[in-house]
Coordinates of C-alpha atoms and ligand atoms in Angstrom, one line a residue:
X1 CA 74.2 102.1 111.4
X2 CA 72.6 99.3 113.3
X3 CA 73.7 98.7 116.8
X4 CA 75.9 95.9 118.0
X5 CA 73.2 94.8 120.4
X6 CA 70.8 94.3 117.6
X7 CA 71.7 90.7 117.0
X8 CA 72.6 88.4 119.9
X9 CA 72.1 85.1 118.1
X10 CA 72.8 83.7 114.7
X11 CA 69.2 82.5 114.6
X12 CA 67.8 85.9 113.9
X13 CA 70.0 86.2 110.8
X14 CA 68.0 83.6 109.0
X15 CA 70.9 81.9 107.4
X16 CA 70.7 78.6 105.5
X17 CA 70.1 75.6 107.8
X18 CA 73.3 73.9 106.8
X19 CA 75.3 77.1 107.6
X20 CA 73.6 77.2 111.0
X21 CA 74.6 73.6 111.6
X22 CA 78.2 74.3 110.8
X23 CA 78.1 77.3 113.1
X24 CA 76.9 75.1 115.9
X25 CA 79.6 72.4 115.2
X26 CA 82.3 75.2 115.2
X27 CA 80.9 76.5 118.5
X28 CA 80.2 79.9 117.0
X29 CA 77.3 80.6 119.4
X30 CA 77.1 84.4 119.3
X31 CA 77.9 86.6 116.3
X32 CA 80.8 89.0 116.8
X33 CA 79.9 92.7 116.5
X34 CA 81.1 92.9 112.9
X35 CA 79.1 89.8 112.1
X36 CA 75.9 91.2 113.8
X37 CA 76.2 94.3 111.7
X38 CA 77.5 93.1 108.4
X39 CA 75.5 89.9 107.8
X40 CA 72.0 91.6 107.6
X41 CA 73.4 94.4 105.5
X42 CA 75.0 92.0 103.0
X43 CA 71.8 89.9 102.9
X44 CA 69.8 93.0 102.1
X45 CA 72.1 93.7 99.2
X46 CA 73.8 96.9 100.5
X47 CA 77.4 97.8 99.8
X48 CA 79.5 97.8 103.1
X49 CA 82.5 99.7 104.3
X50 CA 83.8 98.0 107.4
X51 CA 86.7 99.0 109.6
X52 CA 87.4 95.7 111.3
X53 CA 90.6 94.1 112.4
X54 CA 91.9 90.6 112.0
X55 CA 90.5 88.6 114.9
X56 CA 87.1 90.4 114.8
X57 CA 85.4 87.6 112.9
X58 CA 85.3 89.6 109.7
X59 CA 85.9 86.6 107.4
X60 CA 82.6 84.9 108.5
X61 CA 81.0 88.3 108.4
X62 CA 81.3 88.3 104.6
X63 CA 81.6 84.5 103.8
X64 CA 78.3 83.5 105.5
X65 CA 75.9 85.8 103.7
X66 CA 77.7 85.3 100.4
X67 CA 77.4 81.5 100.7
X68 CA 73.7 82.0 101.7
X69 CA 73.1 84.1 98.6
X70 CA 74.7 81.7 96.3
X71 CA 72.8 78.8 97.8
X72 CA 69.5 80.6 97.3
X73 CA 70.2 80.8 93.6
X74 CA 71.2 77.3 92.4
X75 CA 72.4 78.2 88.9
X76 CA 75.6 76.3 88.3
X77 CA 78.7 78.5 87.8
X78 CA 79.9 78.8 84.2
X79 CA 83.6 77.9 83.5
X80 CA 85.9 80.7 84.4
X81 CA 83.0 82.9 85.6
X82 CA 82.7 83.0 89.4
X83 CA 79.7 84.6 91.1
X84 CA 81.7 86.0 94.0
X85 CA 85.3 87.3 94.1
X86 CA 87.3 88.0 97.3
X87 CA 90.6 89.9 97.0
X88 CA 93.2 89.4 99.7
X89 CA 96.7 90.8 100.0
X90 CA 98.6 87.6 100.7
X91 CA 98.6 83.9 99.7
X92 CA 98.2 82.9 103.3
X93 CA 95.2 85.1 103.9
X94 CA 93.7 84.0 100.6
X95 CA 94.1 80.3 101.6
X96 CA 92.6 80.9 105.0
X97 CA 89.6 82.8 103.6
X98 CA 89.0 80.0 101.1
X99 CA 89.1 77.5 104.0
X100 CA 86.3 79.4 105.8
X101 CA 84.2 79.4 102.6
X102 CA 84.8 75.6 102.2
X103 CA 84.0 75.0 105.8
X104 CA 80.7 76.7 105.8
X105 CA 79.6 75.5 102.4
X106 CA 80.1 71.8 103.1
X107 CA 76.9 70.0 102.4
X108 CA 76.0 72.9 100.0
X109 CA 76.5 73.1 96.3
X110 CA 78.9 76.1 96.6
X111 CA 82.4 75.6 95.3
X112 CA 85.5 77.7 96.1
X113 CA 88.9 78.0 94.5
X114 CA 91.9 80.0 95.6
X115 CA 94.3 81.8 93.2
X116 CA 97.7 83.1 94.2
X117 CA 101.1 83.5 92.7
X118 CA 104.4 81.7 93.5
X119 CA 103.0 78.3 92.5
X120 CA 102.3 76.7 89.2
X121 CA 99.1 77.8 87.4
X122 CA 98.0 74.3 86.3
X123 CA 95.7 73.4 89.2
X124 CA 94.2 77.0 89.3
X125 CA 93.5 76.9 85.5
X126 CA 91.8 73.4 85.9
X127 CA 89.6 74.7 88.7
X128 CA 88.6 77.7 86.6
X129 CA 87.8 75.5 83.6
X130 CA 85.6 73.3 85.8
X131 CA 83.7 76.4 87.1
X132 CA 83.5 77.6 90.7
X133 CA 81.1 79.9 92.6
X134 CA 83.7 81.7 94.7
X135 CA 87.2 82.8 93.8
X136 CA 89.5 84.0 96.5
X137 CA 92.6 85.6 94.9
X138 CA 95.6 87.8 95.3
X139 CA 95.5 90.6 92.7
X140 CA 98.6 89.8 90.7
X141 CA 97.9 86.2 89.7
X142 CA 94.2 87.0 89.2
X143 CA 95.2 89.7 86.6
X144 CA 97.5 87.1 84.9
X145 CA 94.7 84.6 84.6
X146 CA 92.3 87.3 83.4
X147 CA 94.8 88.4 80.7
X148 CA 95.1 84.8 79.6
X149 CA 91.4 84.5 79.2
X150 CA 91.1 81.8 81.9
X151 CA 88.9 83.9 84.1
X152 CA 86.4 86.6 83.5
X153 CA 84.6 88.7 86.1
X154 CA 81.5 89.5 84.1
X155 CA 79.3 87.2 86.3
X156 CA 80.5 88.5 89.6
X157 CA 77.6 89.5 91.8
X158 CA 79.5 90.1 95.0
X159 CA 83.1 91.4 95.4
X160 CA 85.0 91.6 98.7
X161 CA 88.2 93.6 99.2
X162 CA 89.8 92.3 102.4
X163 CA 92.5 94.0 104.3
X164 CA 92.6 97.0 102.0
X165 CA 95.1 98.9 104.1
X166 CA 97.5 96.0 103.7
X167 CA 97.0 96.1 99.9
X168 CA 98.2 99.7 100.2
X169 CA 101.2 98.8 102.3
X170 CA 102.2 96.1 99.8
X171 CA 101.8 98.3 96.7
X172 CA 98.8 96.5 95.3
X173 CA 96.4 99.4 94.8
X174 CA 97.1 99.8 91.1
X175 CA 96.5 96.1 90.6
X176 CA 93.3 96.3 92.6
X177 CA 92.1 99.2 90.5
X178 CA 92.7 97.2 87.4
X179 CA 90.6 94.4 88.8
X180 CA 87.8 96.8 89.8
X181 CA 87.7 98.2 86.3
X182 CA 86.8 94.7 85.0
X183 CA 83.9 94.1 87.3
X184 CA 80.3 94.5 86.1
X185 CA 78.6 97.8 87.0
X186 CA 75.7 95.9 88.7
X187 CA 77.3 94.2 91.7
X188 CA 77.4 94.3 95.5
X189 CA 80.8 95.4 97.0
X190 CA 82.1 94.9 100.5
X191 CA 85.2 96.6 101.7
X192 CA 87.2 95.6 104.8
X193 CA 90.1 97.4 106.3
X194 CA 91.7 97.6 109.8
X195 CA 92.5 101.2 109.3
X196 CA 91.3 103.9 106.8
X197 CA 94.2 106.0 105.6
X198 CA 93.2 108.6 102.8
X199 CA 94.4 106.4 99.9
X200 CA 92.3 103.5 101.2
X201 CA 89.2 105.8 101.6
X202 CA 89.8 106.9 98.0
X203 CA 90.0 103.3 96.8
X204 CA 86.7 102.5 98.7
X205 CA 85.0 105.3 96.7
X206 CA 86.1 103.6 93.4
X207 CA 84.5 100.3 94.6
X208 CA 81.5 101.1 96.7
X209 CA 78.1 102.7 96.0
X210 CA 76.3 104.3 98.9
X211 CA 77.9 102.0 101.4
X212 CA 76.6 101.2 104.9
X213 CA 79.4 102.0 107.3
X214 CA 80.5 99.6 110.1
X215 CA 83.1 100.6 112.6
X216 CA 83.3 98.1 115.4
X217 CA 86.6 98.9 116.8
X218 CA 87.2 102.5 116.1
X219 CA 88.0 103.4 119.7
X220 CA 90.4 100.6 120.2
X221 CA 93.8 100.9 118.6
X222 CA 94.8 97.7 120.4
X223 CA 92.5 95.3 122.0
X224 CA 92.4 95.4 125.8
X225 CA 92.9 91.7 126.5
X226 CA 96.5 91.9 125.2
X227 CA 98.9 92.2 128.0
X228 CA 101.7 94.4 126.6
X229 CA 105.2 94.9 128.0
X230 CA 108.6 95.9 127.0
X231 CA 112.1 94.6 128.0
X232 CA 115.1 96.9 127.6
X233 CA 118.0 94.7 126.5
X234 CA 121.4 95.0 124.9
X235 CA 121.3 93.8 121.3
X236 CA 123.8 91.0 121.8
X237 CA 121.6 89.6 124.6
X238 CA 118.4 89.4 122.6
X239 CA 118.7 85.7 121.6
X240 CA 119.5 84.5 125.1
X241 CA 116.7 86.7 126.5
X242 CA 114.3 85.2 124.0
X243 CA 115.2 81.6 124.9
X244 CA 114.9 82.3 128.6
X245 CA 111.6 84.1 128.1
X246 CA 110.1 81.3 126.1
X247 CA 111.3 78.7 128.7
X248 CA 110.3 80.7 131.8
X249 CA 106.9 81.8 130.5
X250 CA 106.0 78.2 129.6
X251 CA 104.8 79.5 126.2
X252 CA 103.4 76.7 124.0
X253 CA 102.7 78.7 120.9
X254 CA 104.6 81.9 120.3
X255 CA 105.0 84.1 117.2
X256 CA 108.3 86.0 117.1
X257 CA 108.8 89.0 114.8
X258 CA 112.0 90.1 113.2
X259 CA 112.6 93.0 110.8
X260 CA 114.6 91.0 108.2
X261 CA 114.2 87.7 106.5
X262 CA 117.8 86.6 107.4
X263 CA 117.3 87.3 111.1
X264 CA 114.0 85.3 111.0
X265 CA 115.8 82.3 109.5
X266 CA 118.9 82.5 111.8
X267 CA 116.8 82.9 114.9
X268 CA 114.7 79.9 114.1
X269 CA 117.9 77.9 113.6
X270 CA 119.3 79.1 116.9
X271 CA 116.1 78.2 118.8
X272 CA 116.1 74.7 117.3
X273 CA 119.7 74.2 118.4
X274 CA 118.7 75.2 121.9
X275 CA 115.9 72.8 122.3
X276 CA 113.0 74.9 121.3
X277 CA 111.1 73.7 118.1
X278 CA 110.9 76.6 115.7
X279 CA 110.4 77.4 112.0
X280 CA 110.6 80.7 110.1
X281 CA 108.0 82.3 107.8
X282 CA 109.7 84.8 105.5
X283 CA 109.6 85.9 101.9
X284 CA 112.6 83.9 100.8
X285 CA 110.9 80.6 101.6
X286 CA 109.2 78.7 98.8
X287 CA 105.4 78.5 99.0
X288 CA 105.5 74.8 100.0
X289 CA 107.9 75.5 102.8
X290 CA 105.7 78.3 104.0
X291 CA 102.7 76.0 104.0
X292 CA 104.7 73.4 105.9
X293 CA 105.8 76.0 108.5
X294 CA 102.2 77.2 109.0
X295 CA 100.9 73.7 109.2
X296 CA 103.5 72.8 111.9
X297 CA 102.6 75.8 113.9
X298 CA 98.9 75.1 113.5
X299 CA 99.2 71.5 114.7
X300 CA 101.5 72.4 117.6
X301 CA 104.5 70.4 116.1
X302 CA 106.5 73.6 116.3
X303 CA 106.3 75.9 119.3
X304 CA 107.7 79.0 117.8
X305 CA 107.2 80.6 114.4
X306 CA 109.7 83.4 113.6
X307 CA 108.2 85.7 111.0
X308 CA 108.7 89.0 109.2
X309 CA 105.8 91.4 108.9
X310 CA 104.8 90.8 105.3
X311 CA 105.0 87.0 105.6
X312 CA 103.0 87.0 108.8
X313 CA 99.9 88.7 107.3
X314 CA 96.9 86.5 107.4
X315 CA 98.3 84.0 109.9
X316 CA 95.1 82.7 111.4
X317 CA 96.1 80.6 114.3
X318 CA 94.2 80.7 117.5
X319 CA 95.8 80.1 120.8
X320 CA 99.0 82.1 120.1
X321 CA 99.8 82.8 123.7
X322 CA 102.8 85.1 123.1
X323 CA 103.7 87.6 120.4
X324 CA 107.3 88.6 120.9
X325 CA 108.8 91.5 119.0
X326 CA 112.4 90.4 118.8
X327 CA 112.9 93.6 116.9
X328 CA 110.5 96.5 117.0
X329 CA 109.0 97.6 113.7
X330 CA 109.6 101.2 112.6
X331 CA 105.9 101.6 111.7
X332 CA 103.6 101.8 114.7
X333 CA 100.8 100.2 112.6
X334 CA 102.9 97.0 112.2
X335 CA 103.2 96.8 116.0
X336 CA 99.4 96.9 116.2
X337 CA 99.1 94.2 113.5
X338 CA 101.7 92.1 115.1
X339 CA 100.3 92.0 118.6
X340 CA 96.8 91.5 117.2
X341 CA 97.9 88.0 116.3
X342 CA 97.5 87.0 119.9
X343 CA 94.3 87.4 122.0
X344 CA 92.1 86.2 119.2
X345 CA 88.4 85.3 119.4
X346 CA 88.2 86.7 123.0
X347 CA 91.2 84.9 124.4
X348 CA 93.9 86.5 126.5
X349 CA 97.4 87.0 125.1
X350 CA 100.7 88.4 125.9
X351 CA 102.9 90.7 123.8
X352 CA 106.5 91.3 124.8
X353 CA 108.8 93.7 122.9
X354 CA 112.6 93.7 123.1
X355 CA 114.0 97.2 122.8
X356 CA 117.7 97.9 122.4
X357 CA 119.3 101.3 122.3
X358 CA 118.8 101.7 118.5
X359 CA 115.0 101.1 118.9
X360 CA 114.1 103.6 121.5
X361 CA 112.8 106.0 118.9
X362 CA 110.5 103.2 117.4
X363 CA 109.2 102.5 120.9
X364 CA 108.4 106.2 121.4
X365 CA 106.5 106.3 118.1
X366 CA 104.5 103.2 118.9
X367 CA 103.5 104.5 122.3
X368 CA 102.3 107.7 120.8
X369 CA 100.3 105.9 118.2
X370 CA 98.6 103.5 120.7
X371 CA 98.3 106.4 123.1
X372 CA 99.7 104.5 126.1
X373 CA 103.0 103.7 127.5
X374 CA 104.0 100.1 127.5
X375 CA 104.9 98.7 131.0
X376 CA 108.5 97.8 131.4
X377 CA 109.7 94.5 132.8
X378 CA 112.7 95.2 134.9
X379 CA 113.1 92.1 137.0
X380 CA 114.8 89.8 134.5
X381 CA 118.4 89.0 134.1
X382 CA 118.9 90.7 130.8
X383 CA 117.5 94.0 131.8
X384 CA 119.8 96.7 130.5
X385 CA 119.6 99.7 132.8
X386 CA 121.7 101.8 130.4
X387 CA 119.1 101.3 127.7
X388 CA 116.2 102.0 130.1
X389 CA 117.9 105.2 131.2
X390 CA 118.5 106.2 127.6
X391 CA 114.8 105.6 126.9
X392 CA 113.8 107.8 129.8
X393 CA 116.2 110.5 128.7
X394 CA 114.8 110.4 125.2
X395 CA 111.2 110.7 126.3
X396 CA 112.1 113.5 128.6
X397 CA 113.7 115.4 125.7
X398 CA 110.6 114.8 123.6
X399 CA 108.3 115.9 126.3
X400 CA 110.0 119.3 126.5
X401 CA 113.3 118.9 128.2
X402 CA 112.2 118.5 131.7
X403 CA 113.1 115.1 133.1
X404 CA 110.3 114.0 135.3
X405 CA 111.6 112.6 138.5
X406 CA 109.7 110.1 140.5
X407 CA 110.8 108.2 143.6
X408 CA 111.7 104.6 142.9
X409 CA 109.1 103.5 145.3
X410 CA 106.4 105.2 143.3
X411 CA 105.9 102.5 140.8
X412 CA 102.2 102.8 140.4
X413 CA 100.6 99.6 139.0
X414 CA 98.3 100.2 136.2
X415 CA 95.8 97.8 134.6
X416 CA 97.8 95.2 132.6
X417 CA 101.0 95.9 134.5
X418 CA 102.3 92.8 136.3
X419 CA 104.4 92.6 139.4
X420 CA 108.0 93.4 138.7
X421 CA 107.0 95.8 136.0
X422 CA 107.1 99.5 136.3
X423 CA 107.1 102.6 134.2
X424 CA 110.1 103.8 132.2
X425 CA 113.5 103.7 133.9
X426 CA 112.3 101.3 136.5
X427 CA 110.7 103.9 138.6
X428 CA 108.6 106.5 137.0
X429 CA 105.4 106.4 135.0
X430 CA 105.3 108.6 132.0
X431 CA 102.2 110.7 131.2
X432 CA 99.9 109.1 128.6
X433 CA 100.6 110.8 125.4
X434 CA 97.4 111.9 123.7
X435 CA 99.1 113.2 120.6
X436 CA 98.9 111.2 117.4
X437 CA 102.1 110.0 115.9
X438 CA 103.1 112.0 112.9
X439 CA 104.0 108.7 111.3
X440 CA 100.8 106.9 112.4
X441 CA 98.3 106.8 109.6
Ligands
LIG501 P1 88.8 86.6 111.6 O1 88.7 88.0 112.1 O2 87.8 86.3 110.5 O3 90.2 86.2 111.2 O4 88.4 85.5 112.8 C1 89.1 85.4 113.9 C2 88.9 84.1 114.7 O5 87.6 84.1 115.3 C3 88.8 82.8 113.8 O6 89.6 81.9 114.4 C4 87.4 82.4 113.8 O7 87.3 81.0 113.7 C5 86.9 82.9 115.1 N1 85.5 83.3 115.1 C6 84.9 84.1 114.1 N2 83.6 84.3 114.4 C7 83.3 83.7 115.6 C8 82.2 83.6 116.4 N3 81.0 84.1 116.1 N4 82.3 82.9 117.6 C9 83.5 82.3 117.9 N5 84.6 82.4 117.2 C10 84.6 83.1 116.0

């Protein structure tokens, strides 16, 4: 594996001049670690297995060398026979990947089309008949169009599987395998996943041949520039606590997570009624309404986007200053994905989680998985001491029954802990758990 230090500038990567110009315009001055490692490997024709998270710059890591390769070989694409295929788990992510391809291939004769379900097929079929170089697709609609004979994969030279672990979460692995079965044997394959649970490793074996391995963030479960904290609150106070938090923190772009679609919708309504512009992004919304919500969030017309986990995948909005877990996810991995939506591209971000009595167990699982205890904010008006005490008691039970006592004055400040925050129960710091969560994959 090459080292991260190996490439400090895009110039050494010898990409097409037009790509270099767009990099400059976009103010991409230095390649991110995944870009430094992946771009030369892809250009050399190797298969790649990369564990890289959203926010690491992984999209450009595969898009730039693919565009470069297609430009170097100016044969026009045949109708319905793309040269490169990118598979993504959600429509939003597919759309965003296609935008990156389009951005970096402007002034070049490289065309891109995006294919996803939930919308009419007409425009997608027309694009395929015209012929495009790059297709970015979600697996279900791609299979539909393959079955209808609108698209064939026999000219695919490079295939990318993006966010493979999310494909697994969303039950898409059988569809992905069906797509893989239709790819030509002679091809280059690139595999990106934030995490590598066993089923994902197994899938990578079906796709890749002698891959180069890139792991740029293996030692970081969460990125350090995210300032995480938890507020213990009573369930009925959560909405007021959220409104107050958004107002007091002066957040201008916040992503709020709920567990259910209905809660997302109701919460967005509540915020709007209370003078905070908000929209919701959840599975019951039509594709057009989702696009509108994302566009409003992008442009800054709406300050708060309330989302569920699945709908939020692939939101690629920079400058999200707050991620707020209105409800904690019961999967620690979702927590990591959620808070990874802030602090992108090297910027700082804040992640605040509300925890009511019913969520104490989820919090404990998350803390085990991320191997750190999340600092508690106690100096706010909705702080529920009873919930904080219950959390402390729960942790003590899990740690073997002995309740650690610490004097209230001994609220050691750790990195990332702000004034007014302290360890569990408003006074004591819990030991950092080094055990992996049984539920963490
Ligand atoms: P990704 O992980 O591909 O979703 O990228 C995360 C964000 O980082 C996107 O907003 C990109 O525009 C931005 N980005 C990617 N590569 C670079 C780079 N080399 N320099 C600055 N920003 C970048």
